[in-house]
Amino acid sequence: MLDRPVPPLHDGAMETDPIWFTGQLLLALPGIGDPRFKHSVIAMISHDEEGAMGIGISDPIAGMTVGAVLDQLEIAHDDPLEQPVFLGGPVEPSRGFVLHSLDWGGQEAVQVADRWMVSSSHDILRAIGEGRGPSRWLVALGYAGWSAGQLEGEMVRHGWHVTPGSDALLFDTPPAKRWQAAFAEAGVDARLLTTEGGEA
């Protein structure tokens, strides 16, 4: 399910329960080992015992705007819609997603924890084009996917840092600054991160 909430941690028996990252942000750590994810910020759409899925929100696709996508789909829009389209991840790179605020819900919109909605139908693109869509949104192509236990293994190898992140980070912060800003929100100076142990 895409709307699995992140379970709270409590004293006692709950401490042994798995921790799911749905509705959180994954931040790539230096030395992650995969150049596709260098400085990535990924909004986690689902994470459970069957695997995980997230949408990258920090890597705009060069030369591609939301308005251009709507033009290709022959969806009318009054505003030019010069917002970038993001590389959501390496899986299904032609599949589109809209990550957006909770104030719009179309037929196929799925709520992510209590934070966002994700839609992949043309209905939301038409709504955006007509100015009646969600108040905050971003468009991405493709997604990042992990099989069962794969993300947990990458966490053990220090590939990712998990943080709640703010909605302002997702929707207002310039894309080139999101990775560093997300670490700053978590109280980490990204400039001090290193791929080598024991260095400052």
PDB file of C-alpha atoms in Angstrom:
ATOM      1  CA  MET A   1       0.000   0.000   0.000  1.00  0.00           C
ATOM      2  CA  LEU A   2       1.183   3.492  -0.765  1.00  0.00           C
ATOM      3  CA  ASP A   3      -0.400   5.124   2.242  1.00  0.00           C
ATOM      4  CA  ARG A   4       1.341   3.135   4.966  1.00  0.00           C
ATOM      5  CA  PRO A   5       2.132   5.612   7.758  1.00  0.00           C
ATOM      6  CA  VAL A   6       5.489   5.729   9.473  1.00  0.00           C
ATOM      7  CA  PRO A   7       4.886   3.969  12.809  1.00  0.00           C
ATOM      8  CA  PRO A   8       5.850   5.870  15.926  1.00  0.00           C
ATOM      9  CA  LEU A   9       8.550   4.568  18.216  1.00  0.00           C
ATOM     10  CA  HIS A  10       7.465   3.860  21.781  1.00  0.00           C
ATOM     11  CA  ASP A  11       9.071   2.297  24.795  1.00  0.00           C
ATOM     12  CA  GLY A  12       8.557  -1.415  25.122  1.00  0.00           C
ATOM     13  CA  ALA A  13       7.488  -3.854  22.439  1.00  0.00           C
ATOM     14  CA  MET A  14       7.205  -1.275  19.656  1.00  0.00           C
ATOM     15  CA  GLU A  15      10.988  -0.809  19.643  1.00  0.00           C
ATOM     16  CA  THR A  16      11.435  -4.055  17.724  1.00  0.00           C
ATOM     17  CA  ASP A  17       8.927  -3.132  15.015  1.00  0.00           C
ATOM     18  CA  PRO A  18      10.327  -2.234  11.580  1.00  0.00           C
ATOM     19  CA  ILE A  19      10.759   1.441  10.800  1.00  0.00           C
ATOM     20  CA  TRP A  20       9.193   2.488   7.502  1.00  0.00           C
ATOM     21  CA  PHE A  21      10.196   5.661   5.675  1.00  0.00           C
ATOM     22  CA  THR A  22       6.933   6.447   3.873  1.00  0.00           C
ATOM     23  CA  GLY A  23       6.434  10.226   3.881  1.00  0.00           C
ATOM     24  CA  GLN A  24      10.103  10.897   4.722  1.00  0.00           C
ATOM     25  CA  LEU A  25      12.987  12.186   2.620  1.00  0.00           C
ATOM     26  CA  LEU A  26      16.026  10.129   1.670  1.00  0.00           C
ATOM     27  CA  LEU A  27      19.223  12.153   1.256  1.00  0.00           C
ATOM     28  CA  ALA A  28      22.118  10.551  -0.600  1.00  0.00           C
ATOM     29  CA  LEU A  29      25.323  10.524   1.414  1.00  0.00           C
ATOM     30  CA  PRO A  30      28.692  11.211  -0.232  1.00  0.00           C
ATOM     31  CA  GLY A  31      30.201   8.018  -1.537  1.00  0.00           C
ATOM     32  CA  ILE A  32      26.833   6.363  -2.136  1.00  0.00           C
ATOM     33  CA  GLY A  33      28.536   4.588  -5.026  1.00  0.00           C
ATOM     34  CA  ASP A  34      25.871   5.219  -7.675  1.00  0.00           C
ATOM     35  CA  PRO A  35      26.396   8.405  -9.714  1.00  0.00           C
ATOM     36  CA  ARG A  36      22.695   8.457 -10.608  1.00  0.00           C
ATOM     37  CA  PHE A  37      21.919   9.348  -7.001  1.00  0.00           C
ATOM     38  CA  LYS A  38      24.660  11.876  -6.257  1.00  0.00           C
ATOM     39  CA  HIS A  39      23.151  14.647  -4.092  1.00  0.00           C
ATOM     40  CA  SER A  40      19.690  13.097  -4.513  1.00  0.00           C
ATOM     41  CA  VAL A  41      16.705  14.091  -2.431  1.00  0.00           C
ATOM     42  CA  ILE A  42      13.989  11.444  -2.727  1.00  0.00           C
ATOM     43  CA  ALA A  43      10.446  11.759  -1.400  1.00  0.00           C
ATOM     44  CA  MET A  44       9.460   8.314  -0.167  1.00  0.00           C
ATOM     45  CA  ILE A  45       6.076   7.285  -1.531  1.00  0.00           C
ATOM     46  CA  SER A  46       5.966   3.797  -0.031  1.00  0.00           C
ATOM     47  CA  HIS A  47       8.132   1.560   2.106  1.00  0.00           C
ATOM     48  CA  ASP A  48       7.120  -1.741   3.667  1.00  0.00           C
ATOM     49  CA  GLU A  49       8.227  -5.351   3.887  1.00  0.00           C
ATOM     50  CA  GLU A  50       7.709  -5.784   0.133  1.00  0.00           C
ATOM     51  CA  GLY A  51      10.069  -2.974  -0.904  1.00  0.00           C
ATOM     52  CA  ALA A  52      10.149   0.770  -1.376  1.00  0.00           C
ATOM     53  CA  MET A  53       9.408   3.464  -3.934  1.00  0.00           C
ATOM     54  CA  GLY A  54      10.423   7.111  -4.015  1.00  0.00           C
ATOM     55  CA  ILE A  55      10.404  10.099  -6.353  1.00  0.00           C
ATOM     56  CA  GLY A  56      13.475  12.261  -6.847  1.00  0.00           C
ATOM     57  CA  ILE A  57      12.842  15.980  -6.346  1.00  0.00           C
ATOM     58  CA  SER A  58      16.304  17.503  -6.746  1.00  0.00           C
ATOM     59  CA  ASP A  59      17.389  16.832 -10.340  1.00  0.00           C
ATOM     60  CA  PRO A  60      15.543  18.857 -13.016  1.00  0.00           C
ATOM     61  CA  ILE A  61      15.572  17.383 -16.516  1.00  0.00           C
ATOM     62  CA  ALA A  62      17.473  19.856 -18.700  1.00  0.00           C
ATOM     63  CA  GLY A  63      15.264  21.827 -21.063  1.00  0.00           C
ATOM     64  CA  MET A  64      11.988  20.219 -19.968  1.00  0.00           C
ATOM     65  CA  THR A  65       9.201  22.272 -18.417  1.00  0.00           C
ATOM     66  CA  VAL A  66       5.740  21.355 -17.199  1.00  0.00           C
ATOM     67  CA  GLY A  67       4.255  23.573 -19.902  1.00  0.00           C
ATOM     68  CA  ALA A  68       6.177  21.689 -22.597  1.00  0.00           C
ATOM     69  CA  VAL A  69       4.884  18.373 -21.249  1.00  0.00           C
ATOM     70  CA  LEU A  70       1.310  19.664 -21.329  1.00  0.00           C
ATOM     71  CA  ASP A  71       1.854  20.861 -24.885  1.00  0.00           C
ATOM     72  CA  GLN A  72       3.059  17.391 -25.896  1.00  0.00           C
ATOM     73  CA  LEU A  73      -0.047  15.879 -24.318  1.00  0.00           C
ATOM     74  CA  GLU A  74      -2.247  18.537 -25.970  1.00  0.00           C
ATOM     75  CA  ILE A  75      -3.490  19.732 -22.586  1.00  0.00           C
ATOM     76  CA  ALA A  76      -4.443  23.418 -22.633  1.00  0.00           C
ATOM     77  CA  HIS A  77      -2.898  25.796 -20.124  1.00  0.00           C
ATOM     78  CA  ASP A  78      -3.198  29.560 -19.734  1.00  0.00           C
ATOM     79  CA  ASP A  79       0.012  30.064 -17.744  1.00  0.00           C
ATOM     80  CA  PRO A  80       3.342  29.179 -19.397  1.00  0.00           C
ATOM     81  CA  LEU A  81       4.141  26.737 -16.541  1.00  0.00           C
ATOM     82  CA  GLU A  82       7.902  27.122 -16.717  1.00  0.00           C
ATOM     83  CA  GLN A  83       8.448  24.901 -13.658  1.00  0.00           C
ATOM     84  CA  PRO A  84      11.009  22.136 -14.255  1.00  0.00           C
ATOM     85  CA  VAL A  85      10.196  18.468 -14.636  1.00  0.00           C
ATOM     86  CA  PHE A  86      12.290  16.346 -12.288  1.00  0.00           C
ATOM     87  CA  LEU A  87      14.097  13.092 -12.904  1.00  0.00           C
ATOM     88  CA  GLY A  88      12.123  11.002 -10.446  1.00  0.00           C
ATOM     89  CA  GLY A  89      14.412   8.000 -10.787  1.00  0.00           C
ATOM     90  CA  PRO A  90      15.797   5.402 -13.171  1.00  0.00           C
ATOM     91  CA  VAL A  91      12.745   3.113 -13.160  1.00  0.00           C
ATOM     92  CA  GLU A  92      10.101   3.684 -15.878  1.00  0.00           C
ATOM     93  CA  PRO A  93      11.585   7.059 -16.925  1.00  0.00           C
ATOM     94  CA  SER A  94       8.656   7.825 -19.238  1.00  0.00           C
ATOM     95  CA  ARG A  95       6.047   7.427 -16.488  1.00  0.00           C
ATOM     96  CA  GLY A  96       4.898  10.703 -14.982  1.00  0.00           C
ATOM     97  CA  PHE A  97       4.016  11.536 -11.390  1.00  0.00           C
ATOM     98  CA  VAL A  98       2.718  14.648  -9.675  1.00  0.00           C
ATOM     99  CA  LEU A  99       3.656  14.997  -6.017  1.00  0.00           C
ATOM    100  CA  HIS A 100       1.320  17.538  -4.469  1.00  0.00           C
ATOM    101  CA  SER A 101      -0.384  19.018  -1.444  1.00  0.00           C
ATOM    102  CA  LEU A 102      -3.387  17.394   0.213  1.00  0.00           C
ATOM    103  CA  ASP A 103      -5.875  19.990  -1.061  1.00  0.00           C
ATOM    104  CA  TRP A 104      -6.549  18.196  -4.363  1.00  0.00           C
ATOM    105  CA  GLY A 105      -7.678  14.628  -4.799  1.00  0.00           C
ATOM    106  CA  GLY A 106      -8.503  13.142  -8.186  1.00  0.00           C
ATOM    107  CA  GLN A 107      -9.706   9.685  -9.085  1.00  0.00           C
ATOM    108  CA  GLU A 108      -6.305   8.030  -8.848  1.00  0.00           C
ATOM    109  CA  ALA A 109      -4.641  10.280  -6.255  1.00  0.00           C
ATOM    110  CA  VAL A 110      -3.049   8.339  -3.390  1.00  0.00           C
ATOM    111  CA  GLN A 111      -2.255   9.874  -0.014  1.00  0.00           C
ATOM    112  CA  VAL A 112       1.296   9.414   1.251  1.00  0.00           C
ATOM    113  CA  ALA A 113       1.200   9.114   5.046  1.00  0.00           C
ATOM    114  CA  ASP A 114      -0.337  12.393   6.259  1.00  0.00           C
ATOM    115  CA  ARG A 115       1.919  14.608   4.165  1.00  0.00           C
ATOM    116  CA  TRP A 116       1.361  14.572   0.416  1.00  0.00           C
ATOM    117  CA  MET A 117      -0.630  13.096  -2.420  1.00  0.00           C
ATOM    118  CA  VAL A 118       0.780  11.465  -5.530  1.00  0.00           C
ATOM    119  CA  SER A 119      -1.151  11.323  -8.807  1.00  0.00           C
ATOM    120  CA  SER A 120      -0.237   9.842 -12.160  1.00  0.00           C
ATOM    121  CA  SER A 121      -3.333  10.514 -14.276  1.00  0.00           C
ATOM    122  CA  HIS A 122      -3.902  13.198 -16.882  1.00  0.00           C
ATOM    123  CA  ASP A 123      -6.719  14.584 -14.701  1.00  0.00           C
ATOM    124  CA  ILE A 124      -4.316  16.414 -12.421  1.00  0.00           C
ATOM    125  CA  LEU A 125      -2.366  17.809 -15.386  1.00  0.00           C
ATOM    126  CA  ARG A 126      -5.613  19.167 -16.827  1.00  0.00           C
ATOM    127  CA  ALA A 127      -6.469  20.661 -13.440  1.00  0.00           C
ATOM    128  CA  ILE A 128      -3.036  22.312 -13.229  1.00  0.00           C
ATOM    129  CA  GLY A 129      -3.403  23.623 -16.775  1.00  0.00           C
ATOM    130  CA  GLU A 130      -6.786  25.120 -15.925  1.00  0.00           C
ATOM    131  CA  GLY A 131      -5.577  26.649 -12.666  1.00  0.00           C
ATOM    132  CA  ARG A 132      -7.782  24.450 -10.471  1.00  0.00           C
ATOM    133  CA  GLY A 133      -5.144  21.973  -9.337  1.00  0.00           C
ATOM    134  CA  PRO A 134      -3.460  21.611  -5.948  1.00  0.00           C
ATOM    135  CA  SER A 135      -1.890  24.674  -4.366  1.00  0.00           C
ATOM    136  CA  ARG A 136       1.573  23.065  -4.321  1.00  0.00           C
ATOM    137  CA  TRP A 137       2.916  20.479  -6.725  1.00  0.00           C
ATOM    138  CA  LEU A 138       5.869  19.209  -8.701  1.00  0.00           C
ATOM    139  CA  VAL A 139       6.097  16.918 -11.719  1.00  0.00           C
ATOM    140  CA  ALA A 140       8.593  14.075 -12.137  1.00  0.00           C
ATOM    141  CA  LEU A 141       9.324  11.340 -14.663  1.00  0.00           C
ATOM    142  CA  GLY A 142      10.348   7.920 -13.412  1.00  0.00           C
ATOM    143  CA  TYR A 143      10.911   6.731  -9.875  1.00  0.00           C
ATOM    144  CA  ALA A 144      13.435   4.999  -7.645  1.00  0.00           C
ATOM    145  CA  GLY A 145      12.545   1.490  -6.561  1.00  0.00           C
ATOM    146  CA  TRP A 146      13.960  -1.013  -4.082  1.00  0.00           C
ATOM    147  CA  SER A 147      13.131  -4.682  -3.681  1.00  0.00           C
ATOM    148  CA  ALA A 148      12.319  -6.213  -0.296  1.00  0.00           C
ATOM    149  CA  GLY A 149      15.143  -5.467   2.138  1.00  0.00           C
ATOM    150  CA  GLN A 150      17.269  -3.639  -0.448  1.00  0.00           C
ATOM    151  CA  LEU A 151      16.851  -0.150   1.013  1.00  0.00           C
ATOM    152  CA  GLU A 152      17.485  -1.440   4.523  1.00  0.00           C
ATOM    153  CA  GLY A 153      20.765  -2.936   3.249  1.00  0.00           C
ATOM    154  CA  GLU A 154      21.777   0.384   1.710  1.00  0.00           C
ATOM    155  CA  MET A 155      21.017   2.122   4.998  1.00  0.00           C
ATOM    156  CA  VAL A 156      23.401  -0.225   6.816  1.00  0.00           C
ATOM    157  CA  ARG A 157      26.110   0.683   4.301  1.00  0.00           C
ATOM    158  CA  HIS A 158      25.493   4.390   5.039  1.00  0.00           C
ATOM    159  CA  GLY A 159      24.135   5.164   1.594  1.00  0.00           C
ATOM    160  CA  TRP A 160      21.281   7.351   2.794  1.00  0.00           C
ATOM    161  CA  HIS A 161      20.250   9.748   5.532  1.00  0.00           C
ATOM    162  CA  VAL A 162      16.548   9.890   6.453  1.00  0.00           C
ATOM    163  CA  THR A 163      14.867  13.108   7.530  1.00  0.00           C
ATOM    164  CA  PRO A 164      11.265  14.350   7.673  1.00  0.00           C
ATOM    165  CA  GLY A 165      12.008  17.448   5.599  1.00  0.00           C
ATOM    166  CA  SER A 166       9.563  20.325   5.298  1.00  0.00           C
ATOM    167  CA  ASP A 167       6.974  21.019   2.635  1.00  0.00           C
ATOM    168  CA  ALA A 168       8.794  24.284   1.953  1.00  0.00           C
ATOM    169  CA  LEU A 169      11.871  22.240   1.085  1.00  0.00           C
ATOM    170  CA  LEU A 170       9.893  20.206  -1.443  1.00  0.00           C
ATOM    171  CA  PHE A 171       7.921  22.944  -3.081  1.00  0.00           C
ATOM    172  CA  ASP A 172       9.727  26.261  -2.472  1.00  0.00           C
ATOM    173  CA  THR A 173      13.475  25.651  -2.182  1.00  0.00           C
ATOM    174  CA  PRO A 174      15.378  25.980  -5.486  1.00  0.00           C
ATOM    175  CA  PRO A 175      16.223  22.462  -6.755  1.00  0.00           C
ATOM    176  CA  ALA A 176      19.977  23.033  -6.734  1.00  0.00           C
ATOM    177  CA  LYS A 177      19.816  23.878  -3.014  1.00  0.00           C
ATOM    178  CA  ARG A 178      17.473  21.108  -1.826  1.00  0.00           C
ATOM    179  CA  TRP A 179      20.118  18.540  -0.892  1.00  0.00           C
ATOM    180  CA  GLN A 180      22.144  20.932   1.255  1.00  0.00           C
ATOM    181  CA  ALA A 181      18.992  22.590   2.663  1.00  0.00           C
ATOM    182  CA  ALA A 182      17.542  19.210   3.641  1.00  0.00           C
ATOM    183  CA  PHE A 183      20.682  18.356   5.607  1.00  0.00           C
ATOM    184  CA  ALA A 184      20.597  21.824   7.183  1.00  0.00           C
ATOM    185  CA  GLU A 185      17.005  21.227   8.338  1.00  0.00           C
ATOM    186  CA  ALA A 186      18.262  18.018   9.947  1.00  0.00           C
ATOM    187  CA  GLY A 187      21.014  19.942  11.742  1.00  0.00           C
ATOM    188  CA  VAL A 188      23.825  18.683   9.485  1.00  0.00           C
ATOM    189  CA  ASP A 189      26.249  20.900   7.574  1.00  0.00           C
ATOM    190  CA  ALA A 190      26.513  19.076   4.236  1.00  0.00           C
ATOM    191  CA  ARG A 191      29.853  20.742   3.558  1.00  0.00           C
ATOM    192  CA  LEU A 192      31.386  18.694   6.377  1.00  0.00           C
ATOM    193  CA  LEU A 193      30.204  15.351   5.021  1.00  0.00           C
ATOM    194  CA  THR A 194      32.962  13.183   3.619  1.00  0.00           C
ATOM    195  CA  THR A 195      33.303   9.813   1.948  1.00  0.00           C
ATOM    196  CA  GLU A 196      36.280   8.977   4.162  1.00  0.00           C
ATOM    197  CA  GLY A 197      35.989   8.005   7.792  1.00  0.00           C
ATOM    198  CA  GLY A 198      37.838  10.024  10.414  1.00  0.00           C
ATOM    199  CA  GLU A 199      38.117  13.264   8.467  1.00  0.00           C
ATOM    200  CA  ALA A 200      36.606  16.613   9.399  1.00  0.00           C
TER     201      ALA A 200
END
